[in-house]
Coordinates of C-alpha atoms and ligand atoms in Angstrom, one line a residue:
X1 CA 107.9 116.8 92.8
X2 CA 111.0 118.4 94.4
X3 CA 113.2 116.4 96.9
X4 CA 113.9 117.8 100.8
X5 CA 116.0 116.6 103.3
X6 CA 117.1 117.9 106.7
X7 CA 120.1 117.1 109.1
X8 CA 120.6 117.5 112.8
X9 CA 124.7 116.4 112.4
X10 CA 127.3 116.1 114.9
X11 CA 129.4 118.2 112.9
X12 CA 129.3 120.4 109.7
X13 CA 125.9 118.9 107.8
X14 CA 126.9 120.3 104.3
X15 CA 128.5 117.2 102.6
X16 CA 125.6 115.2 103.7
X17 CA 123.0 117.4 102.8
X18 CA 125.0 117.5 99.1
X19 CA 124.9 114.0 99.1
X20 CA 121.6 113.3 100.0
X21 CA 120.4 115.8 97.2
X22 CA 122.3 113.7 94.8
X23 CA 120.7 111.2 95.4
X24 CA 117.0 113.0 95.4
X25 CA 118.2 114.7 92.5
X26 CA 115.5 112.6 90.3
X27 CA 113.0 114.3 91.7
X28 CA 113.2 117.4 89.9
X29 CA 116.9 119.6 88.8
X30 CA 115.4 122.9 87.8
X31 CA 117.6 124.3 91.1
X32 CA 119.0 123.3 94.4
X33 CA 119.7 124.9 97.7
X34 CA 120.2 124.7 101.1
X35 CA 120.0 126.3 104.8
X36 CA 122.2 125.7 107.5
X37 CA 122.6 127.5 110.9
X38 CA 125.7 129.5 111.1
X39 CA 126.3 130.5 114.8
X40 CA 122.8 131.1 115.6
X41 CA 121.7 132.6 111.9
X42 CA 120.1 131.0 109.1
X43 CA 122.2 131.0 106.1
X44 CA 121.2 130.3 102.5
X45 CA 122.8 129.0 99.6
X46 CA 121.3 128.4 96.5
X47 CA 122.0 128.2 92.7
X48 CA 120.2 127.8 89.5
X49 CA 120.0 124.8 87.4
X50 CA 121.7 121.4 88.3
X51 CA 123.0 120.3 91.7
X52 CA 126.2 120.5 90.2
X53 CA 126.0 124.4 90.3
X54 CA 125.4 124.5 94.2
X55 CA 128.4 122.7 94.4
X56 CA 130.5 124.6 92.5
X57 CA 129.6 127.7 95.0
X58 CA 129.8 125.7 97.9
X59 CA 133.4 124.8 97.1
X60 CA 135.2 127.7 98.0
X61 CA 133.2 128.9 101.2
X62 CA 131.5 125.8 102.5
X63 CA 129.1 126.8 105.8
X64 CA 130.1 125.0 108.6
X65 CA 126.5 124.6 110.6
X66 CA 125.7 121.3 112.2
X67 CA 122.1 121.5 111.4
X68 CA 120.4 121.9 107.9
X69 CA 118.1 121.5 105.5
X70 CA 118.6 121.3 101.6
X71 CA 116.3 121.2 98.7
X72 CA 116.3 119.9 94.3
X73 CA 113.9 121.5 92.6
X74 CA 111.3 121.1 90.0
X75 CA 109.6 124.0 89.2
X76 CA 106.0 124.5 89.4
X77 CA 104.8 128.4 90.4
X78 CA 107.8 130.2 89.2
X79 CA 110.6 130.0 86.9
X80 CA 113.7 128.0 87.7
X81 CA 115.8 131.0 89.0
X82 CA 118.0 131.4 91.7
X83 CA 115.5 133.3 93.6
X84 CA 112.3 130.6 93.2
X85 CA 115.2 128.3 93.9
X86 CA 114.3 126.9 98.0
X87 CA 115.0 127.1 100.6
X88 CA 112.7 130.4 101.5
X89 CA 113.6 132.1 104.4
X90 CA 112.1 134.9 106.5
X91 CA 114.2 136.1 109.5
X92 CA 113.4 133.4 111.9
X93 CA 112.3 130.4 109.5
X94 CA 113.6 128.4 106.5
X95 CA 111.5 126.3 104.7
X96 CA 111.9 123.4 102.3
X97 CA 109.0 122.3 100.3
X98 CA 107.9 119.2 97.8
X99 CA 104.4 119.9 96.9
X100 CA 102.0 122.5 96.0
X101 CA 100.2 124.9 98.3
X102 CA 96.9 125.5 96.6
X103 CA 95.6 128.4 98.4
X104 CA 98.9 130.8 98.4
X105 CA 97.5 133.4 96.4
X106 CA 94.8 134.2 99.0
X107 CA 97.5 133.5 101.7
X108 CA 100.1 135.7 100.3
X109 CA 97.6 138.7 99.7
X110 CA 96.9 138.3 103.8
X111 CA 100.4 138.2 104.3
X112 CA 101.4 140.9 102.0
X113 CA 98.8 143.3 103.7
X114 CA 100.7 142.5 107.0
X115 CA 103.5 143.5 105.4
X116 CA 105.5 140.6 104.5
X117 CA 107.7 141.0 101.7
X118 CA 107.8 138.3 99.4
X119 CA 111.1 137.7 97.2
X120 CA 110.1 134.7 95.1
X121 CA 107.1 133.8 92.9
X122 CA 106.4 130.6 94.7
X123 CA 103.9 129.1 96.7
X124 CA 106.5 128.1 99.2
X125 CA 107.2 131.0 100.5
X126 CA 103.8 131.9 102.2
X127 CA 104.8 128.9 104.2
X128 CA 107.9 130.8 105.8
X129 CA 105.7 133.9 106.0
X130 CA 102.9 132.1 107.4
X131 CA 105.0 130.8 110.4
X132 CA 107.1 133.8 110.7
X133 CA 103.8 135.7 111.6
X134 CA 103.4 133.3 114.6
X135 CA 106.7 133.5 115.4
X136 CA 106.5 137.4 115.9
X137 CA 103.6 136.8 118.0
X138 CA 105.5 135.0 120.2
X139 CA 105.0 131.5 119.6
X140 CA 107.3 128.6 120.0
X141 CA 108.9 127.0 116.5
X142 CA 106.8 124.1 117.3
X143 CA 103.5 126.0 117.9
X144 CA 104.3 128.7 115.4
X145 CA 104.0 125.4 112.9
X146 CA 101.0 123.6 114.4
X147 CA 99.4 127.0 113.9
X148 CA 100.3 127.5 110.7
X149 CA 99.4 123.7 109.1
X150 CA 95.5 123.9 109.5
X151 CA 95.8 127.2 107.1
X152 CA 97.4 125.2 104.1
X153 CA 95.4 123.6 101.7
X154 CA 97.5 121.2 98.8
X155 CA 99.9 118.6 99.3
X156 CA 103.2 118.9 100.5
X157 CA 106.3 118.0 102.7
X158 CA 107.7 120.5 104.5
X159 CA 111.1 120.7 106.6
X160 CA 111.7 123.8 108.8
X161 CA 115.0 124.9 110.2
X162 CA 114.6 127.7 112.8
X163 CA 117.2 130.6 113.7
X164 CA 118.8 130.1 117.3
X165 CA 117.6 126.6 117.5
X166 CA 120.7 124.4 116.3
X167 CA 118.9 121.3 117.8
X168 CA 115.6 121.3 116.1
X169 CA 113.9 120.6 113.2
X170 CA 110.3 120.2 112.2
X171 CA 109.3 118.1 109.5
X172 CA 105.4 117.7 108.3
X173 CA 103.5 116.0 105.3
X174 CA 100.2 115.7 103.7
X175 CA 99.9 113.9 100.6
X176 CA 103.8 114.2 99.4
X177 CA 106.4 111.7 101.3
X178 CA 108.4 112.3 104.3
X179 CA 110.5 110.0 106.3
X180 CA 112.9 110.7 109.8
X181 CA 116.2 108.7 109.5
X182 CA 117.5 108.0 112.8
X183 CA 121.5 107.9 113.2
X184 CA 124.1 107.6 115.8
X185 CA 123.8 111.5 117.4
X186 CA 122.1 112.7 114.4
X187 CA 118.6 112.8 113.3
X188 CA 117.5 113.4 109.4
X189 CA 114.7 113.8 107.3
X190 CA 114.1 112.8 103.7
X191 CA 112.0 112.6 100.7
X192 CA 112.5 108.7 100.9
X193 CA 114.5 106.5 102.3
X194 CA 117.0 106.3 99.2
X195 CA 118.0 110.0 100.0
X196 CA 119.0 108.8 103.7
X197 CA 120.6 105.6 102.8
X198 CA 124.6 106.6 103.1
X199 CA 123.4 108.0 106.6
X200 CA 121.0 105.5 108.1
X201 CA 119.3 102.4 107.5
X202 CA 116.6 103.3 110.5
X203 CA 113.7 104.8 108.9
X204 CA 109.7 106.1 110.1
X205 CA 107.7 106.8 108.0
X206 CA 105.1 109.8 108.6
X207 CA 101.8 109.1 107.6
X208 CA 99.2 111.8 106.1
X209 CA 99.0 114.7 108.6
X210 CA 101.7 114.1 110.5
X211 CA 104.2 116.6 112.1
X212 CA 107.6 115.8 114.0
X213 CA 109.5 118.1 116.2
X214 CA 113.0 116.6 115.9
X215 CA 115.8 116.9 118.2
X216 CA 119.1 115.0 118.2
X217 CA 118.1 113.0 121.0
X218 CA 114.3 113.0 120.6
X219 CA 111.7 112.6 117.8
X220 CA 107.9 113.5 118.6
X221 CA 105.0 112.9 116.2
X222 CA 101.7 114.3 116.0
X223 CA 98.9 113.1 114.4
X224 CA 96.4 115.8 112.2
X225 CA 94.9 116.4 115.7
X226 CA 97.6 117.2 117.6
X227 CA 98.2 114.3 119.7
X228 CA 101.4 112.5 120.1
X229 CA 101.1 109.0 117.7
X230 CA 103.4 106.1 117.4
X231 CA 104.4 105.2 113.8
X232 CA 106.4 102.1 113.1
X233 CA 110.3 102.1 112.8
X234 CA 111.9 99.9 110.0
X235 CA 115.0 99.0 107.9
X236 CA 114.0 99.3 104.6
X237 CA 117.7 98.0 103.7
X238 CA 118.0 100.5 100.6
X239 CA 121.7 100.1 99.2
X240 CA 124.0 102.9 100.7
X241 CA 125.7 102.8 97.1
X242 CA 125.2 105.5 95.0
X243 CA 124.6 103.6 91.5
X244 CA 127.3 105.1 89.2
X245 CA 127.3 104.7 85.2
X246 CA 130.3 102.1 85.3
X247 CA 131.9 102.6 81.7
X248 CA 128.9 103.9 79.7
X249 CA 128.4 107.5 78.9
X250 CA 124.9 107.7 80.4
X251 CA 122.8 106.0 83.0
X252 CA 119.9 105.5 80.2
X253 CA 122.5 103.2 78.2
X254 CA 123.7 101.3 81.3
X255 CA 120.1 100.7 81.8
X256 CA 119.1 99.6 78.4
X257 CA 122.1 97.3 78.3
X258 CA 121.5 95.7 82.1
X259 CA 117.8 94.6 80.3
X260 CA 118.7 91.1 79.9
X261 CA 120.0 90.5 83.5
X262 CA 117.3 92.4 84.9
X263 CA 114.5 90.7 83.0
X264 CA 116.0 87.5 83.9
X265 CA 116.5 88.3 87.7
X266 CA 112.7 89.3 87.5
X267 CA 111.5 86.4 85.7
X268 CA 113.6 83.9 88.2
X269 CA 111.6 85.1 91.0
X270 CA 108.1 84.4 89.8
X271 CA 108.9 81.5 87.9
X272 CA 109.4 77.7 88.9
X273 CA 111.7 77.4 86.0
X274 CA 112.4 73.8 86.4
X275 CA 109.1 72.6 86.6
X276 CA 107.9 75.5 83.9
X277 CA 105.0 76.9 86.2
X278 CA 104.5 80.3 87.4
X279 CA 105.3 80.8 91.2
X280 CA 104.1 83.8 92.4
X281 CA 106.3 84.9 95.4
X282 CA 103.0 85.7 97.7
X283 CA 99.8 84.3 98.0
X284 CA 97.4 86.7 96.4
X285 CA 94.4 86.9 98.8
X286 CA 91.3 86.6 96.0
X287 CA 91.0 83.8 93.4
X288 CA 91.2 85.1 89.7
X289 CA 87.7 83.0 89.1
X290 CA 85.7 85.4 91.5
X291 CA 87.2 88.9 89.7
X292 CA 85.0 90.2 87.1
X293 CA 87.3 92.6 85.6
X294 CA 90.7 94.5 86.2
X295 CA 91.3 98.2 86.4
X296 CA 94.7 99.3 85.5
X297 CA 96.1 102.5 86.2
X298 CA 99.5 104.3 85.8
X299 CA 101.3 106.9 83.6
X300 CA 103.7 107.2 81.1
X301 CA 106.0 104.5 80.2
X302 CA 103.9 102.6 82.9
X303 CA 100.8 103.1 81.5
X304 CA 101.8 101.6 78.1
X305 CA 102.9 98.6 79.8
X306 CA 99.5 98.1 81.4
X307 CA 98.3 98.7 77.7
X308 CA 100.1 96.0 76.6
X309 CA 99.4 93.9 79.7
X310 CA 95.6 94.2 78.6
X311 CA 96.1 92.3 75.8
X312 CA 97.3 89.2 77.6
X313 CA 95.1 89.3 80.8
X314 CA 92.3 89.5 77.8
X315 CA 93.8 86.7 75.8
X316 CA 95.2 84.2 78.0
X317 CA 92.7 85.0 80.9
X318 CA 89.9 85.9 79.3
X319 CA 89.8 88.6 82.0
X320 CA 88.1 92.1 80.6
X321 CA 90.8 95.0 81.3
X322 CA 89.9 98.5 81.8
X323 CA 93.3 100.7 81.6
X324 CA 93.3 104.5 82.2
X325 CA 96.0 107.3 82.7
X326 CA 95.8 107.8 86.6
X327 CA 95.6 111.3 86.5
X328 CA 92.0 110.7 84.4
X329 CA 91.1 107.8 86.2
X330 CA 90.9 109.5 89.6
X331 CA 88.2 112.3 88.2
X332 CA 86.0 110.2 86.1
X333 CA 84.7 108.6 89.1
X334 CA 84.8 104.8 87.5
X335 CA 81.8 102.9 88.9
X336 CA 83.8 99.7 90.0
X337 CA 83.1 96.6 91.6
X338 CA 83.5 95.7 95.2
X339 CA 85.9 92.4 95.1
X340 CA 87.3 93.3 91.8
X341 CA 90.9 93.9 91.0
X342 CA 92.9 97.5 90.2
X343 CA 96.4 97.1 89.6
X344 CA 98.5 100.2 89.7
X345 CA 101.9 100.1 88.0
X346 CA 104.9 102.4 88.9
X347 CA 108.8 102.5 88.3
X348 CA 109.0 105.0 91.4
X349 CA 106.2 103.9 93.5
X350 CA 105.6 107.7 94.6
X351 CA 103.5 109.0 91.2
X352 CA 100.7 111.1 92.6
X353 CA 98.6 110.4 90.4
X354 CA 98.8 106.7 90.6
X355 CA 98.7 106.7 94.4
X356 CA 95.8 108.6 93.9
X357 CA 94.3 105.8 91.7
X358 CA 95.4 103.1 94.6
X359 CA 93.2 105.1 96.9
X360 CA 90.5 105.7 95.0
X361 CA 90.1 101.9 94.1
X362 CA 90.7 100.9 97.7
X363 CA 87.8 103.2 99.1
X364 CA 86.0 101.3 96.3
X365 CA 86.5 98.0 97.9
X366 CA 88.5 96.7 95.2
X367 CA 91.9 94.3 95.7
X368 CA 94.9 95.9 95.1
X369 CA 98.5 95.2 93.5
X370 CA 100.9 97.4 92.9
X371 CA 103.5 96.8 90.1
X372 CA 107.0 98.6 91.5
X373 CA 110.6 98.9 91.3
X374 CA 110.9 100.6 94.9
X375 CA 109.7 98.4 97.3
X376 CA 110.2 101.2 99.9
X377 CA 108.0 103.3 98.2
X378 CA 104.5 104.7 99.3
X379 CA 102.4 102.9 96.7
X380 CA 104.1 99.5 97.9
X381 CA 103.5 100.6 101.4
X382 CA 99.9 101.1 100.6
X383 CA 98.8 98.4 98.5
X384 CA 97.5 95.3 99.6
X385 CA 99.7 93.0 97.6
X386 CA 103.2 94.0 95.9
X387 CA 104.5 92.1 92.7
X388 CA 108.0 93.9 92.7
X389 CA 109.9 94.5 89.4
X390 CA 113.4 93.8 90.2
X391 CA 115.2 95.8 87.7
X392 CA 117.3 98.0 90.5
X393 CA 117.4 101.8 91.0
X394 CA 116.3 103.5 87.5
X395 CA 118.2 106.7 87.2
X396 CA 117.6 107.8 83.9
X397 CA 114.7 109.7 83.5
X398 CA 113.6 107.8 80.4
X399 CA 112.4 104.5 81.4
X400 CA 113.7 101.5 79.9
X401 CA 114.4 98.4 81.9
X402 CA 111.8 99.2 84.7
X403 CA 109.5 99.2 81.8
X404 CA 110.4 95.7 80.5
X405 CA 110.2 94.2 84.2
X406 CA 107.4 95.6 84.2
X407 CA 105.9 93.4 81.2
X408 CA 107.6 90.9 82.9
X409 CA 105.7 90.9 86.1
X410 CA 102.2 91.5 84.2
X411 CA 102.9 88.6 81.6
X412 CA 103.6 86.3 84.7
X413 CA 100.6 87.7 86.5
X414 CA 98.2 87.1 83.5
X415 CA 99.6 83.4 83.0
X416 CA 98.5 82.8 86.3
X417 CA 95.4 84.6 86.3
X418 CA 94.3 82.2 83.3
X419 CA 95.5 79.3 85.0
X420 CA 93.4 80.1 87.8
X421 CA 90.5 80.8 85.5
X422 CA 90.5 77.5 83.7
X423 CA 91.6 79.2 80.8
X424 CA 95.0 77.6 80.3
X425 CA 95.9 74.1 80.4
X426 CA 99.0 73.2 82.1
X427 CA 100.6 72.1 78.8
X428 CA 99.5 75.9 77.8
X429 CA 101.6 77.3 80.9
X430 CA 104.6 75.6 80.3
X431 CA 104.6 76.7 76.6
X432 CA 104.3 80.5 78.0
X433 CA 106.9 79.8 80.6
X434 CA 109.2 78.6 78.0
X435 CA 108.6 81.6 76.1
X436 CA 108.8 84.1 78.6
X437 CA 112.2 82.2 79.4
X438 CA 113.7 82.7 76.4
X439 CA 113.3 86.3 76.5
X440 CA 116.4 87.8 77.9
X441 CA 118.1 85.6 75.6
X442 CA 116.4 87.6 72.8
X443 CA 116.4 91.0 74.6
X444 CA 120.2 90.3 74.3
X445 CA 120.3 89.8 70.5
X446 CA 117.9 92.5 69.9
X447 CA 121.1 94.5 71.4
X448 CA 123.4 93.5 68.9
X449 CA 121.9 96.0 66.3
X450 CA 122.8 98.8 68.4
X451 CA 125.4 99.9 65.7
X452 CA 122.5 99.7 63.0
X453 CA 120.5 101.8 65.3
X454 CA 123.2 104.6 65.6
X455 CA 123.5 105.2 62.1
X456 CA 119.7 105.4 61.9
X457 CA 119.6 108.1 64.2
X458 CA 121.9 110.3 62.1
X459 CA 119.3 109.8 59.3
X460 CA 116.3 110.7 61.8
X461 CA 117.8 112.9 64.2
X462 CA 117.0 116.1 61.9
X463 CA 113.1 115.2 61.5
X464 CA 110.6 117.7 62.7
X465 CA 108.1 114.6 62.9
X466 CA 108.4 110.9 63.3
X467 CA 105.7 108.3 63.3
X468 CA 105.5 105.3 65.2
X469 CA 102.7 102.6 64.5
X470 CA 101.8 99.1 65.1
X471 CA 99.2 96.5 65.6
X472 CA 97.9 94.3 68.3
X473 CA 100.5 94.4 71.1
X474 CA 102.6 96.7 68.9
X475 CA 100.1 99.5 69.1
X476 CA 101.1 100.8 72.3
X477 CA 104.6 100.0 72.1
X478 CA 104.5 102.4 69.3
X479 CA 103.1 105.0 72.0
X480 CA 106.1 104.0 74.2
X481 CA 108.9 104.5 71.3
X482 CA 107.1 107.7 70.5
X483 CA 107.1 108.7 74.0
X484 CA 110.9 107.5 74.5
X485 CA 111.8 109.7 71.2
X486 CA 110.1 112.9 72.2
X487 CA 111.1 112.9 75.9
X488 CA 114.7 113.1 75.5
X489 CA 115.8 114.0 72.0
X490 CA 112.7 117.0 71.8
X491 CA 112.0 115.4 68.3
X492 CA 108.0 115.8 68.2
X493 CA 106.8 112.2 67.7
X494 CA 103.2 110.4 67.8
X495 CA 102.6 106.6 68.3
X496 CA 99.3 105.1 66.7
X497 CA 97.4 101.8 66.3
X498 CA 98.7 101.1 62.3
X499 CA 94.7 101.0 61.6
X500 CA 94.3 104.5 62.4
X501 CA 96.6 106.0 60.3
X502 CA 93.9 106.3 57.5
X503 CA 91.3 108.0 60.3
X504 CA 93.9 111.4 60.4
X505 CA 97.7 110.8 60.8
X506 CA 98.3 109.8 57.4
X507 CA 97.8 113.5 56.4
X508 CA 101.5 114.2 58.4
X509 CA 103.0 111.6 55.9
X510 CA 105.2 113.4 53.2
X511 CA 109.0 112.4 52.0
X512 CA 110.5 114.4 55.4
X513 CA 108.3 112.4 58.1
X514 CA 110.1 108.9 58.9
X515 CA 107.4 106.4 59.9
X516 CA 108.6 103.5 62.4
X517 CA 106.6 100.3 61.4
X518 CA 106.5 97.8 64.6
X519 CA 106.0 94.6 62.9
X520 CA 106.8 91.1 64.2
X521 CA 105.8 88.5 61.7
X522 CA 102.8 87.6 63.7
X523 CA 99.1 87.0 62.6
X524 CA 98.6 90.5 61.9
X525 CA 101.8 91.0 59.7
X526 CA 99.7 91.4 56.7
X527 CA 97.6 94.0 57.7
X528 CA 100.5 95.9 58.8
X529 CA 102.3 95.6 55.4
X530 CA 99.3 97.0 54.1
X531 CA 99.8 100.1 56.2
X532 CA 103.2 100.3 55.0
X533 CA 102.3 100.1 51.5
X534 CA 99.7 103.6 52.3
X535 CA 102.7 105.0 54.0
X536 CA 105.3 104.4 50.6
X537 CA 102.4 105.4 48.3
X538 CA 103.0 108.9 50.0
X539 CA 106.8 109.3 50.1
X540 CA 107.0 108.5 53.7
X541 CA 110.2 107.2 54.7
X542 CA 109.6 103.4 56.5
X543 CA 111.9 102.2 59.2
X544 CA 110.9 98.6 59.1
X545 CA 111.4 96.5 62.5
X546 CA 110.8 92.9 62.2
X547 CA 112.4 89.8 61.9
X548 CA 113.6 87.6 59.1
X549 CA 110.5 86.2 58.1
X550 CA 108.7 89.5 58.2
X551 CA 112.0 91.6 56.1
X552 CA 111.5 88.6 53.4
X553 CA 108.0 89.0 53.0
X554 CA 107.5 93.0 53.3
X555 CA 109.1 93.6 49.8
X556 CA 108.9 97.3 50.1
X557 CA 111.7 100.1 49.8
X558 CA 112.4 101.4 53.5
X559 CA 115.0 104.0 54.8
X560 CA 116.2 100.7 57.0
X561 CA 114.8 97.6 57.8
X562 CA 115.8 96.1 61.3
X563 CA 116.1 92.8 61.3
X564 CA 115.4 91.2 65.2
X565 CA 115.6 87.5 66.2
X566 CA 112.5 85.3 65.5
X567 CA 110.4 84.1 68.5
X568 CA 106.6 83.5 69.5
X569 CA 104.8 86.7 69.3
X570 CA 102.9 86.7 72.5
X571 CA 105.8 88.3 74.3
X572 CA 107.4 90.4 71.1
X573 CA 106.9 93.6 73.0
X574 CA 109.6 93.1 75.6
X575 CA 112.2 92.4 72.9
X576 CA 110.8 95.3 70.4
X577 CA 111.2 97.6 72.9
X578 CA 114.7 97.4 72.6
X579 CA 115.3 99.2 69.2
X580 CA 112.8 101.8 69.9
X581 CA 115.1 102.7 73.1
X582 CA 118.4 102.6 71.4
X583 CA 116.8 104.9 68.5
X584 CA 115.7 107.5 71.3
X585 CA 119.2 107.2 73.0
X586 CA 120.9 107.6 69.8
X587 CA 119.0 110.2 68.1
X588 CA 119.1 112.4 71.6
X589 CA 123.0 111.6 71.3
X590 CA 123.2 113.4 67.7
X591 CA 121.1 116.5 69.1
X592 CA 123.5 116.9 72.0
X593 CA 120.5 116.6 74.5
X594 CA 120.8 115.8 78.0
X595 CA 119.9 112.2 77.6
X596 CA 119.8 111.4 81.8
X597 CA 117.9 114.5 82.6
X598 CA 115.9 115.8 80.4
X599 CA 114.5 119.4 79.9
X600 CA 111.3 120.1 82.0
X601 CA 111.3 116.5 83.3
X602 CA 111.6 114.7 86.4
X603 CA 112.2 111.0 87.4
X604 CA 109.3 110.9 90.0
X605 CA 106.5 112.8 89.5
X606 CA 104.8 113.6 92.9
X607 CA 102.3 116.5 92.0
X608 CA 99.1 115.8 90.6
Ligands
M6R701 O1 107.3 105.8 88.6 P1 106.3 106.0 87.6 O2 106.8 104.7 87.1 O3 105.1 105.9 88.3 O4 106.3 107.0 86.3 C1 105.3 107.0 85.6 C2 105.9 108.1 84.3 O5 106.3 109.6 84.9 C3 107.2 107.6 83.8 O6 107.3 106.6 83.2 C4 107.5 108.5 82.6 O7 106.7 108.9 81.7 C5 108.8 108.6 81.8 N1 109.8 109.7 81.6 C6 109.0 108.0 80.6 O8 109.8 107.4 80.2

């Protein structure tokens, strides 16, 4: 994962490099570093931990070079120490890398035999030594990179800076994203357009296998075979404002509270409100009646959104759905039917496994739709149709508002499918649309329970384990609740379909285990209450999330009963997600965890 940036500037570039790295920190924050050309020499500045540690180090003696590269790291090979921080440099070249060099061991052994002296445990350092070996043999920087690239296996985006070459950057990509930014007498490389947004809005995306030789005046892009290629330059219109927390303590809190607004905005994009009709913003290149099966792939929270959507597509459109975690889908060689539909869901649009799943589906002749939040992302660019979630930038590592907007888009799509397949009459459509229109208001009402959740967080924050249970669409929501809690508070938590309780997880229950029961008052409510009885009989501490009717009917002692507004059950997950997000947030606060940048994680997972 990792974010990379490179700049050939008209003045000192350190400030620009750091500003771009700040915008890339969502890709990793284990260490950060930069290399600049000071006079003719490469100067490295690196620091373990968050970018602010590097900034601290730069404060007293900022480098003055006009050419530089920078990196923010999510550790793959080697601990997150300063010596493993990028850039990695030899005498004549410095490199930053996003991805994994799979054959680094054999390359390292070969280079060490030839006398190279390695100073880190990373896979990346082999790239610097490999290019250096060609430079030492009299190759030009361009020839040295060209000779090195075919020897690298794996996925990578790389940016190179060369000693004595104040007007040269070389960048390349294979598997990991890299973009060129064009400025006024300046040129940039960055992992994405967002990193470069304060510098330029004119972007050229490299394609897999491309490598580019940049000077302040000219950019030449070569394909893998060494021939010059033309790549389109666009203006993706990414906001240059660095998103801030406004009056919130954390981005996650801000993003949770933005949900009524962004849900409404997303919905407005997909509905004809006055006509109470679904109105997709684009014409899909297929008819849902010709689709026999949908294949959904995604990772993490986006995957749970897909699980919930499976209920909607199957119930509303009578359309079978298969859902996979993207990291497994790509390896199980799923037999797919040409002409069917694959949906990939991703906030970042850069998740490596989801991208690979998309490519596999395309290779099998499926129509592809991506539900993405970043419209300039690789997944958006490579899909046949894009359905954007209009959540705005999501900065907190824990996905909250993107999840709600993914659900919103998928719900609308399921209604559209049901209609096109003749499974929903106009009257059903308008009822469902009216239910969807209510959701932002219900989310706002659900947010009012925050003080109660804050108290609950104090009660559960010392727990060793927490279980989440639900039935129907609340079953995948239970998985999402557990993921949210574990990733930011580090409390072990598991989600299960409530009916599975007696097939194993019930063994975990004792007086110390809080069990969060997600139980809207729907046709499954009674069955969920039976599961609550089973928990109560074993002394488990029940946290019941339901509505007024449910609270009245479940006559059990609970640690806390959280009463949400009453609603028709179809789209309940979008409202019942709110207390789960708030609980995770407040439990993390009580435990003093780093809410927005939890340990070991990154916002965008661009390695397999
Ligand atoms: O950017 P994506 O939606 O593809 O990311 C998928 C997961 O990495 C992401 O949802 C992750 O699970 C979040 N940290 C969950 O809060």
